[in-house]
PDB file of C-alpha atoms in Angstrom:
ATOM      1  CA  MET A   1      -4.321  37.435 -14.093  1.00 52.00           C
ATOM      2  CA  SER A   2      -2.885  34.239 -13.679  1.00 56.00           C
ATOM      3  CA  VAL A   3      -1.231  32.282 -10.556  1.00 60.00           C
ATOM      4  CA  GLY A   4       0.337  29.085 -10.981  1.00 60.00           C
ATOM      5  CA  VAL A   5       0.236  26.338  -8.223  1.00 53.00           C
ATOM      6  CA  GLN A   6       2.516  23.640  -8.066  1.00 55.00           C
ATOM      7  CA  GLN A   7       2.114  21.203  -5.633  1.00 57.00           C
ATOM      8  CA  ARG A   8       4.276  17.877  -5.063  1.00 64.00           C
ATOM      9  CA  ILE A   9       3.128  14.418  -4.906  1.00 67.00           C
ATOM     10  CA  SER A  10       4.780  12.592  -1.784  1.00 84.00           C
ATOM     11  CA  ARG A  11       5.930   9.167  -2.944  1.00 88.00           C
ATOM     12  CA  HIS A  12       6.464   6.384  -0.375  1.00 89.00           C
ATOM     13  CA  VAL A  13       8.447   3.279  -1.368  1.00 93.00           C
ATOM     14  CA  LEU A  14       8.755   0.286   0.849  1.00 93.00           C
ATOM     15  CA  GLU A  15      10.817  -2.875  -0.571  1.00 95.00           C
ATOM     16  CA  ASP A  16       9.856  -6.066   1.124  1.00 94.00           C
ATOM     17  CA  PRO A  17       8.608  -4.701   3.938  1.00 95.00           C
ATOM     18  CA  ALA A  18       8.267  -6.209   7.442  1.00 94.00           C
ATOM     19  CA  SER A  19       4.746  -7.313   8.544  1.00 94.00           C
ATOM     20  CA  GLY A  20       3.644  -4.693  11.314  1.00 94.00           C
ATOM     21  CA  GLN A  21       5.466  -1.569   9.636  1.00 95.00           C
ATOM     22  CA  VAL A  22       3.957   1.795   9.377  1.00 93.00           C
ATOM     23  CA  ILE A  23       3.836   4.013   6.725  1.00 91.00           C
ATOM     24  CA  ASP A  24       2.523   7.543   7.353  1.00 90.00           C
ATOM     25  CA  ALA A  25       0.990   9.251   4.403  1.00 90.00           C
ATOM     26  CA  GLY A  26      -0.621  12.502   3.381  1.00 89.00           C
ATOM     27  CA  VAL A  27      -3.692  12.929   1.146  1.00 89.00           C
ATOM     28  CA  GLY A  28      -3.125  12.733  -2.316  1.00 90.00           C
ATOM     29  CA  SER A  29       0.420  11.117  -1.711  1.00 93.00           C
ATOM     30  CA  CYS A  30       1.193   7.760  -3.722  1.00 95.00           C
ATOM     31  CA  VAL A  31       2.591   4.713  -1.274  1.00 95.00           C
ATOM     32  CA  ARG A  32       4.435   1.987  -3.588  1.00 96.00           C
ATOM     33  CA  VAL A  33       5.029  -1.487  -2.157  1.00 96.00           C
ATOM     34  CA  SER A  34       7.280  -3.892  -3.984  1.00 95.00           C
ATOM     35  CA  PHE A  35       7.706  -7.400  -3.164  1.00 93.00           C
ATOM     36  CA  ARG A  36      11.406  -8.802  -4.726  1.00 87.00           C
ATOM     37  CA  ARG A  37      11.032 -11.778  -7.025  1.00 82.00           C
ATOM     38  CA  HIS A  38      11.748 -15.581  -5.438  1.00 73.00           C
ATOM     39  CA  LEU A  39      12.383 -18.640  -6.981  1.00 66.00           C
ATOM     40  CA  GLY A  40       9.548 -20.484  -8.353  1.00 70.00           C
ATOM     41  CA  ASP A  41       6.056 -19.130  -9.055  1.00 80.00           C
ATOM     42  CA  SER A  42       4.661 -17.024  -6.457  1.00 86.00           C
ATOM     43  CA  ARG A  43       2.570 -13.838  -6.498  1.00 89.00           C
ATOM     44  CA  TRP A  44       1.255 -11.488  -3.544  1.00 92.00           C
ATOM     45  CA  GLN A  45      -1.917  -9.919  -4.246  1.00 92.00           C
ATOM     46  CA  VAL A  46      -3.634  -7.802  -1.451  1.00 95.00           C
ATOM     47  CA  LEU A  47      -6.043  -9.590   0.719  1.00 93.00           C
ATOM     48  CA  ASP A  48      -7.636  -6.813   2.270  1.00 93.00           C
ATOM     49  CA  ARG A  49      -6.996  -2.971   2.399  1.00 92.00           C
ATOM     50  CA  PRO A  50      -8.795   0.385   3.610  1.00 90.00           C
ATOM     51  CA  ALA A  51     -11.069   2.290   1.131  1.00 87.00           C
ATOM     52  CA  HIS A  52      -8.929   5.261   0.853  1.00 88.00           C
ATOM     53  CA  LEU A  53      -6.148   3.587  -0.601  1.00 92.00           C
ATOM     54  CA  VAL A  54      -6.888   3.576  -4.521  1.00 94.00           C
ATOM     55  CA  PRO A  55      -4.901   0.658  -6.230  1.00 96.00           C
ATOM     56  CA  ILE A  56      -3.475   2.457  -9.448  1.00 96.00           C
ATOM     57  CA  GLU A  57      -1.086  -0.563 -10.119  1.00 94.00           C
ATOM     58  CA  GLU A  58      -0.574  -4.333  -9.436  1.00 94.00           C
ATOM     59  CA  ASN A  59       1.206  -6.836 -10.834  1.00 91.00           C
ATOM     60  CA  GLY A  60       1.943  -9.510  -8.238  1.00 89.00           C
ATOM     61  CA  HIS A  61       5.378  -7.984  -6.904  1.00 92.00           C
ATOM     62  CA  ASP A  62       4.629  -4.210  -7.026  1.00 96.00           C
ATOM     63  CA  PHE A  63       1.629  -2.343  -5.525  1.00 97.00           C
ATOM     64  CA  ALA A  64       1.148   1.232  -5.695  1.00 97.00           C
ATOM     65  CA  PHE A  65      -1.902   3.255  -4.409  1.00 96.00           C
ATOM     66  CA  LEU A  66      -3.055   6.563  -4.250  1.00 95.00           C
ATOM     67  CA  VAL A  67      -3.957   8.002  -0.878  1.00 92.00           C
ATOM     68  CA  PHE A  68      -7.400   9.819  -0.301  1.00 87.00           C
ATOM     69  CA  GLY A  69      -8.678  11.308   2.794  1.00 77.00           C
ATOM     70  CA  PRO A  70     -10.342   9.567   5.807  1.00 62.00           C
ATOM     71  CA  GLU A  71     -13.450   8.532   5.675  1.00 56.00           C
ATOM     72  CA  GLN A  72     -13.598  10.827   9.507  1.00 56.00           C
ATOM     73  CA  PRO A  73     -11.144  13.351   9.107  1.00 54.00           C
ATOM     74  CA  ALA A  74     -12.444  14.991  12.167  1.00 51.00           C
ATOM     75  CA  LEU A  75     -10.864  12.478  14.349  1.00 51.00           C
ATOM     76  CA  GLY A  76      -7.305  13.342  13.234  1.00 49.00           C
ATOM     77  CA  PRO A  77      -5.136  10.892  11.536  1.00 52.00           C
ATOM     78  CA  VAL A  78      -6.352   7.076  10.749  1.00 55.00           C
ATOM     79  CA  GLY A  79      -4.512   3.845  10.965  1.00 63.00           C
ATOM     80  CA  SER A  80      -6.066   1.113   8.608  1.00 86.00           C
ATOM     81  CA  THR A  81      -3.943  -2.040   7.491  1.00 92.00           C
ATOM     82  CA  LEU A  82      -3.347  -2.888   4.358  1.00 94.00           C
ATOM     83  CA  ARG A  83      -2.781  -6.779   4.226  1.00 95.00           C
ATOM     84  CA  LEU A  84      -1.175  -8.590   1.547  1.00 95.00           C
ATOM     85  CA  VAL A  85      -0.522 -12.142   0.641  1.00 93.00           C
ATOM     86  CA  ARG A  86       2.195 -13.775  -1.273  1.00 91.00           C
ATOM     87  CA  GLN A  87       0.774 -17.764  -2.415  1.00 84.00           C
ATOM     88  CA  ARG A  88       3.491 -19.829  -3.783  1.00 80.00           C
ATOM     89  CA  SER A  89       2.289 -22.425  -6.964  1.00 76.00           C
ATOM     90  CA  GLY A  90       1.843 -25.690  -6.425  1.00 73.00           C
ATOM     91  CA  ARG A  91       1.507 -24.964  -2.612  1.00 72.00           C
ATOM     92  CA  PRO A  92      -1.946 -23.725  -1.120  1.00 69.00           C
ATOM     93  CA  ASP A  93      -1.285 -24.260   2.379  1.00 73.00           C
ATOM     94  CA  SER A  94       1.607 -22.499   1.957  1.00 70.00           C
ATOM     95  CA  SER A  95       1.101 -18.660   2.382  1.00 80.00           C
ATOM     96  CA  GLU A  96       3.114 -15.826   4.084  1.00 89.00           C
ATOM     97  CA  VAL A  97       1.088 -12.952   5.038  1.00 93.00           C
ATOM     98  CA  ARG A  98       2.287  -8.762   5.325  1.00 94.00           C
ATOM     99  CA  CYS A  99      -0.012  -6.390   7.309  1.00 96.00           C
ATOM    100  CA  LEU A 100       1.188  -3.089   7.200  1.00 95.00           C
ATOM    101  CA  THR A 101      -0.583   0.090   8.899  1.00 93.00           C
ATOM    102  CA  VAL A 102      -1.126   3.145   7.050  1.00 90.00           C
ATOM    103  CA  THR A 103      -1.892   6.174   8.479  1.00 87.00           C
ATOM    104  CA  VAL A 104      -3.027   8.875   6.770  1.00 85.00           C
ATOM    105  CA  SER A 105      -2.695  12.409   8.265  1.00 78.00           C
TER     106      SER A 105
END
């Protein structure tokens, strides 16, 4: 006898998120962060990410991560900071930083 199990993958999509935004994501879900393109040559990059967020796509304006369990699951939901920075070409002193808190439940 064969039993089929179907599991839905939860997807969280953030477009131009504000710094300080909190994302509550379950283990096995996908978190996608998208930034709109501006005039001029600028690109976003991941400056810091928690170990339980595994990058699966990164192209300078769109990022996708697979969420794994926190390192200490016995402590309950864990929040960690995902830090992204936008660098403008030709203006190294001009950058924009967005810090997002990813809570794994």
